[in-house]
Short mmCIF file of C-alpha atoms in Angstrom, two decimals:
data_model
loop_
_atom_site.label_atom_id
_atom_site.label_comp_id
_atom_site.label_asym_id
_atom_site.label_seq_id
_atom_site.Cartn_x
_atom_site.Cartn_y
_atom_site.Cartn_z
CA MET U 7 -121.49 44.60 21.36
CA THR U 8 -118.07 44.89 19.74
CA LEU U 9 -114.92 46.85 20.39
CA ARG U 10 -112.99 46.36 17.19
CA LEU U 11 -109.38 46.93 16.16
CA THR U 12 -109.16 47.34 12.39
CA VAL U 13 -105.72 46.71 10.91
CA GLN U 14 -104.49 47.48 7.41
CA ARG U 15 -102.71 44.15 7.17
CA ALA U 16 -100.40 44.71 4.18
CA ALA U 17 -99.10 48.08 5.42
CA TRP U 18 -98.76 46.83 9.01
CA GLU U 19 -96.83 43.70 8.01
CA SER U 20 -94.63 45.74 5.67
CA HIS U 21 -93.68 48.04 8.56
CA ILE U 22 -92.84 45.06 10.79
CA ASP U 23 -90.71 43.37 8.13
CA ALA U 24 -88.83 46.59 7.34
CA LEU U 25 -88.05 47.31 10.99
CA ALA U 26 -86.99 43.73 11.66
CA ALA U 27 -84.66 43.80 8.65
CA SER U 28 -83.04 47.00 9.88
CA VAL U 29 -82.28 45.80 13.44
CA ASP U 30 -79.55 43.19 13.82
CA GLY U 31 -80.22 41.36 17.07
CA LEU U 32 -83.94 42.16 17.23
CA VAL U 33 -85.94 40.35 19.91
CA PRO U 34 -89.72 40.95 19.59
CA VAL U 35 -91.73 41.47 22.77
CA VAL U 36 -95.16 39.84 23.15
CA LYS U 37 -96.62 40.47 26.60
CA GLY U 38 -99.75 41.58 28.42
CA ASN U 39 -102.71 41.77 26.07
CA GLY U 40 -100.48 41.27 23.05
CA TYR U 41 -100.36 45.02 22.35
CA GLY U 42 -104.09 44.95 21.60
CA PHE U 43 -103.84 42.21 18.97
CA GLY U 44 -103.75 39.32 21.43
CA ARG U 45 -100.70 37.17 22.19
CA ALA U 46 -102.12 34.32 20.11
CA THR U 47 -102.13 36.60 17.07
CA LEU U 48 -98.55 37.87 17.42
CA HIS U 49 -96.64 34.75 18.48
CA PRO U 50 -96.93 32.87 15.15
CA MET U 51 -95.30 35.85 13.43
CA ILE U 52 -92.13 35.56 15.52
CA LYS U 53 -90.80 32.55 13.58
CA THR U 54 -90.06 34.77 10.60
CA LEU U 55 -88.54 37.55 12.72
CA ALA U 56 -86.29 36.09 15.41
CA ASP U 57 -85.23 33.01 17.38
CA TYR U 58 -86.23 34.59 20.70
CA VAL U 59 -89.35 36.30 21.99
CA CYS U 60 -89.69 38.23 25.26
CA VAL U 61 -92.78 37.62 27.38
CA GLY U 62 -93.85 39.45 30.51
CA THR U 63 -94.13 36.73 33.14
CA VAL U 64 -94.16 32.94 33.60
CA HIS U 65 -97.92 33.18 33.12
CA GLU U 66 -97.46 34.31 29.51
CA LEU U 67 -95.70 31.26 28.10
CA ASP U 68 -98.76 30.21 26.13
CA HIS U 69 -98.90 30.43 22.32
CA VAL U 70 -95.10 30.64 21.91
CA ALA U 71 -94.24 29.36 18.43
CA ASP U 72 -92.25 26.18 17.91
CA ARG U 73 -88.47 26.65 17.74
CA VAL U 74 -88.75 30.10 19.33
CA THR U 75 -87.18 30.52 22.77
CA PRO U 76 -89.16 32.64 25.25
CA VAL U 77 -87.35 34.99 27.61
CA VAL U 78 -89.33 35.92 30.73
CA LEU U 79 -88.70 39.61 31.45
CA THR U 80 -90.03 39.90 35.01
CA PRO U 81 -88.24 38.09 37.86
CA SER U 82 -90.51 35.36 39.20
CA PRO U 83 -91.22 34.49 42.85
CA VAL U 84 -91.56 30.83 41.79
CA PRO U 85 -89.81 28.64 39.20
CA PRO U 86 -91.58 28.12 35.90
CA PRO U 87 -93.42 24.83 35.30
CA THR U 88 -91.02 22.23 33.94
CA PRO U 89 -92.73 19.89 31.47
CA ALA U 90 -90.50 17.71 29.32
CA THR U 91 -91.12 19.81 26.21
CA GLY U 92 -92.61 23.11 25.21
CA ALA U 93 -92.07 26.77 25.94
CA THR U 94 -91.79 26.48 29.71
CA ALA U 95 -89.05 23.84 29.40
CA SER U 96 -86.91 26.10 27.21
CA ALA U 97 -87.74 29.42 28.87
CA VAL U 98 -84.93 31.76 29.83
CA MET U 99 -85.66 33.36 33.19
CA THR U 100 -84.55 36.75 34.53
CA VAL U 101 -82.87 37.31 37.90
CA GLY U 102 -81.80 40.64 39.34
CA SER U 103 -81.08 39.89 42.99
CA LEU U 104 -80.07 37.12 45.39
CA ASP U 105 -83.76 36.74 46.27
CA ASP U 106 -84.58 36.15 42.59
CA VAL U 107 -81.94 33.41 42.44
CA ALA U 108 -83.26 31.79 45.63
CA ALA U 109 -86.80 31.81 44.21
CA LEU U 110 -85.65 29.50 41.41
CA ALA U 111 -84.28 26.89 43.83
CA GLY U 112 -84.58 23.41 42.35
CA TRP U 113 -85.02 24.66 38.79
CA ARG U 114 -82.22 24.15 36.32
CA GLY U 115 -82.15 26.31 33.25
CA ARG U 116 -80.89 29.46 31.58
CA VAL U 117 -81.07 32.91 33.14
CA ILE U 118 -80.30 36.48 32.18
CA ILE U 119 -79.06 38.81 34.92
CA LYS U 120 -80.99 42.07 35.04
CA LEU U 121 -78.93 45.17 35.71
CA GLN U 122 -80.43 48.11 37.57
CA SER U 123 -81.00 51.14 35.36
CA SER U 124 -82.00 54.64 36.40
CA MET U 125 -85.58 53.31 36.53
CA ARG U 126 -84.57 51.60 39.81
CA ARG U 127 -87.20 48.94 39.32
CA PHE U 128 -85.63 45.45 39.14
CA GLY U 129 -81.99 44.57 38.79
CA ALA U 130 -78.60 44.31 40.45
CA THR U 131 -76.52 47.39 41.11
CA ALA U 132 -72.87 47.55 40.07
CA ALA U 133 -71.96 46.56 43.64
CA GLU U 134 -74.32 43.55 43.57
CA VAL U 135 -73.94 42.10 40.09
CA GLU U 136 -70.88 39.96 40.87
CA ALA U 137 -72.65 38.33 43.84
CA VAL U 138 -75.81 37.65 41.82
CA ASN U 139 -73.72 36.15 39.02
CA PHE U 140 -71.84 33.91 41.46
CA ALA U 141 -75.03 32.82 43.27
CA ALA U 142 -76.78 31.97 40.01
CA ARG U 143 -73.93 29.78 38.83
CA ALA U 144 -73.60 28.16 42.26
CA ALA U 145 -77.30 27.28 42.10
CA GLY U 146 -76.75 25.43 38.83
CA LEU U 147 -78.24 28.12 36.61
CA ASP U 148 -76.74 28.81 33.22
CA VAL U 149 -76.10 32.56 32.91
CA VAL U 150 -76.50 33.45 29.22
CA GLY U 151 -76.55 37.23 29.25
CA PHE U 152 -77.33 40.51 30.94
CA ALA U 153 -80.27 42.88 30.46
CA LEU U 154 -80.70 46.62 30.94
CA HIS U 155 -84.24 48.02 30.93
CA LEU U 156 -83.78 51.69 30.17
CA PRO U 157 -86.34 54.41 31.00
CA LEU U 158 -88.62 56.02 28.44
CA ALA U 159 -87.88 59.50 29.80
CA GLY U 160 -84.92 61.45 28.52
CA ALA U 161 -83.02 61.22 25.24
CA ASP U 162 -81.25 58.34 23.57
CA ALA U 163 -77.94 59.96 24.52
CA ASP U 164 -78.88 59.57 28.21
CA ARG U 165 -79.83 55.94 27.71
CA VAL U 166 -76.65 55.16 25.78
CA ALA U 167 -74.63 56.76 28.60
CA GLU U 168 -76.18 54.23 30.98
CA VAL U 169 -75.13 51.41 28.67
CA ASP U 170 -71.58 52.79 28.48
CA ALA U 171 -71.36 52.91 32.27
CA TRP U 172 -72.29 49.23 32.57
CA LEU U 173 -70.07 47.72 29.90
CA ASP U 174 -66.95 47.58 32.07
CA GLN U 175 -68.95 45.90 34.86
CA ILE U 176 -70.07 42.79 32.97
CA ASP U 177 -68.57 39.89 31.02
CA ALA U 178 -67.71 41.18 27.55
CA HIS U 179 -68.44 37.74 26.06
CA GLN U 180 -72.07 37.74 27.20
CA PRO U 181 -74.80 39.51 25.21
CA LEU U 182 -76.40 42.62 26.66
CA TRP U 183 -80.15 42.84 26.04
CA LEU U 184 -81.50 46.40 25.82
CA SER U 185 -84.90 48.08 25.83
CA HIS U 186 -86.17 51.53 24.83
CA LEU U 187 -83.41 52.54 22.45
CA GLN U 188 -84.33 53.89 19.04
CA PRO U 189 -82.99 51.61 16.27
CA GLN U 190 -80.66 54.38 15.03
CA ALA U 191 -79.06 54.80 18.47
CA TYR U 192 -78.83 51.03 18.83
CA SER U 193 -77.04 50.69 15.47
CA ALA U 194 -74.60 53.44 16.44
CA LEU U 195 -73.93 51.68 19.75
CA ARG U 196 -73.14 48.41 17.95
CA ALA U 197 -70.81 50.26 15.60
CA ARG U 198 -68.91 51.76 18.56
CA TYR U 199 -68.52 48.37 20.22
CA PRO U 200 -68.09 45.90 17.33
CA ASP U 201 -66.74 43.18 19.63
CA ARG U 202 -69.74 43.26 21.99
CA ILE U 203 -72.98 41.34 21.48
CA PHE U 204 -76.15 43.41 21.81
CA ARG U 205 -79.80 42.51 21.42
CA LEU U 206 -82.64 45.03 21.18
CA ARG U 207 -86.05 44.18 22.58
CA LEU U 208 -88.84 45.88 20.65
CA GLY U 209 -92.55 45.83 21.44
CA THR U 210 -94.37 49.12 20.91
CA ALA U 211 -92.10 50.28 18.09
CA LEU U 212 -92.54 46.95 16.31
CA TRP U 213 -96.28 46.39 16.66
CA HIS U 214 -97.48 50.03 16.90
CA GLY U 215 -94.78 51.78 14.92
CA ASP U 216 -97.19 53.49 12.54
CA LYS U 217 -100.58 54.08 14.16
CA SER U 218 -102.08 55.09 10.81
CA PHE U 219 -102.45 51.36 10.08
CA LEU U 220 -104.59 50.85 13.20
CA HIS U 221 -108.11 51.99 14.00
CA LEU U 222 -109.98 51.35 17.25
CA HIS U 223 -113.75 51.73 17.17
CA ALA U 224 -116.95 50.40 18.73
CA ASP U 225 -120.51 49.70 17.59
CA VAL U 226 -123.49 51.86 18.49
CA LEU U 227 -126.06 49.51 20.04
CA ALA U 228 -128.99 51.82 20.80
CA LEU U 229 -130.12 55.43 20.62
CA HIS U 230 -132.60 57.20 22.91
CA PRO U 231 -133.84 60.81 22.85
CA ILE U 232 -133.17 62.65 26.08
CA ALA U 233 -134.00 66.12 27.40
CA ALA U 234 -131.81 68.34 29.56
CA GLY U 235 -132.45 67.44 33.19
CA ASP U 236 -133.60 63.88 32.43
CA ARG U 237 -131.78 61.25 34.43
CA ALA U 238 -130.20 58.07 33.11
CA GLY U 239 -127.40 55.60 33.76
CA TYR U 240 -126.33 53.56 36.77
CA GLN U 241 -126.05 56.67 38.86
CA LEU U 242 -129.14 58.40 37.36
CA VAL U 243 -127.04 61.31 36.12
CA GLU U 244 -128.78 64.43 34.77
CA ALA U 245 -128.33 65.07 31.07
CA ALA U 246 -126.73 68.47 30.47
CA ASP U 247 -128.42 69.09 27.07
CA ASP U 248 -131.28 68.04 24.87
CA GLY U 249 -130.15 65.42 22.40
CA HIS U 250 -129.66 61.69 22.18
CA LEU U 251 -128.28 59.13 24.55
CA VAL U 252 -125.90 56.92 22.56
CA LEU U 253 -125.15 53.43 23.87
CA VAL U 254 -121.71 52.31 22.71
CA GLY U 255 -120.62 48.67 22.81
CA ALA U 256 -117.43 49.09 24.83
CA GLY U 257 -116.81 49.69 28.51
CA SER U 258 -114.68 48.98 31.54
CA ALA U 259 -114.55 45.25 30.71
CA ASN U 260 -112.57 46.26 27.63
CA GLY U 261 -110.31 48.60 29.57
CA VAL U 262 -112.18 51.64 28.21
CA ALA U 263 -112.16 54.53 30.67
CA PRO U 264 -112.20 58.34 30.65
CA LEU U 265 -108.98 59.94 29.46
CA ALA U 266 -106.46 61.19 32.00
CA ASN U 267 -108.09 64.65 31.96
CA GLY U 268 -111.54 63.13 32.55
CA SER U 269 -112.84 63.65 29.02
CA SER U 270 -114.59 61.08 26.86
CA PRO U 271 -112.56 58.62 24.74
CA PHE U 272 -115.33 58.46 22.09
CA HIS U 273 -115.45 60.46 18.85
CA PHE U 274 -117.84 60.58 15.92
CA GLU U 275 -117.19 62.60 12.76
CA HIS U 276 -114.24 64.31 14.49
CA THR U 277 -116.48 65.45 17.36
CA ARG U 278 -115.99 64.23 20.92
CA LEU U 279 -119.07 62.59 22.43
CA SER U 280 -119.55 63.49 26.12
CA LEU U 281 -119.80 60.73 28.70
CA LEU U 282 -123.01 60.66 30.72
CA GLU U 283 -121.13 58.64 33.34
CA PRO U 284 -117.92 56.58 33.33
CA PRO U 285 -117.97 53.46 31.10
CA HIS U 286 -119.32 50.38 32.85
CA MET U 287 -118.59 46.76 31.91
CA HIS U 288 -119.60 46.25 28.25
CA THR U 289 -121.46 49.49 27.52
CA SER U 290 -120.78 53.21 27.68
CA MET U 291 -123.49 55.88 27.75
CA VAL U 292 -122.60 59.06 25.88
CA LEU U 293 -124.48 62.20 24.88
CA ALA U 294 -124.88 63.73 21.43
CA PRO U 295 -126.50 67.16 21.98
CA ILE U 296 -128.92 68.54 19.40
CA GLY U 297 -126.96 70.16 16.59
CA THR U 298 -123.91 67.90 16.89
CA PRO U 299 -123.14 64.79 14.82
CA CYS U 300 -125.06 61.79 16.14
CA PRO U 301 -124.31 58.21 15.05
CA ALA U 302 -127.10 55.82 14.11
CA VAL U 303 -127.57 52.32 15.51
CA GLY U 304 -125.09 50.04 13.77
CA GLU U 305 -122.59 52.78 13.00
CA ARG U 306 -119.17 52.88 14.62
CA VAL U 307 -117.63 55.49 16.87
CA ASP U 308 -113.89 56.04 17.23
CA VAL U 309 -112.31 55.06 20.54
CA GLN U 310 -109.25 56.87 21.91
CA ARG U 311 -107.45 54.41 24.17
CA PRO U 312 -103.91 52.97 24.39
CA LEU U 313 -103.93 49.50 22.86
CA ILE U 314 -101.60 48.07 25.52
CA SER U 315 -104.40 48.41 28.10
CA THR U 316 -107.39 47.65 25.87
CA LEU U 317 -109.07 44.27 25.44
CA VAL U 318 -110.65 44.23 22.00
CA ASP U 319 -113.45 41.86 21.08
CA GLU U 320 -112.39 41.47 17.48
CA VAL U 321 -109.43 42.18 15.22
CA GLU U 322 -110.60 43.07 11.71
CA TRP U 323 -108.00 42.67 8.95
CA VAL U 324 -108.46 44.80 5.84
#
């Protein structure tokens, strides 16, 4: 079985290089499943793009390239491991509260103070930031910047307004790390504040900026004729139509699931294949009714899933 991500390498790399060249202060983000490519695939590319890379947690410090400094985005309930060398020794941690500072007790290193945005997830409020800054320095931590994780909802103007509101609250000599601003809005912000240091964290826009370069599909492993009313699958579900039962090599183990509206994520020849039952582990059972396109064993069906929550078996470069 194979769930495969096919990538048009030259076009994909050209997009990445062009975006990186257009953003002064770019910090790539490599977290989770590595945006579908795998963290081990993306990290070696960072050396040609930036001196920093953002990772999700202290558990994602593997594969960081030499001479690239990892910044851990999520406050940690425990200090990072502290070997003499390597990514965990040089990691920059994030703190957004007095509790986050206390959790790093005994660790000595660099931190970025997270500011609370309208997301209201992690981060110090305007009333708390001075205390968090003081506590971090008192604990022997080296504060090297501030970070504002802006929401996806709304317009860039709303997000920039949040940045404006924070600038008078923080040290003007420290960089402010931002997320979820379009490069054009980010460039305009830098132009308005030429004496401030900004950095823009980019993940989805960098790695998935043009989806036409990316194609997610899975192998057809078997094909069985089935009549309406016949039962099949883990739950012995009745087939709704005469046709063929198509066994696709991708399932819940890959993060493949029905779409939010309950429909099938599988397509063949621009026709949606109906799920017999929800995908299970490494195989999904779908129906191709008589009179509709039906793939043969060994052919591939298209898979409609977000790459950030999909574990592919193979990345195919073309």
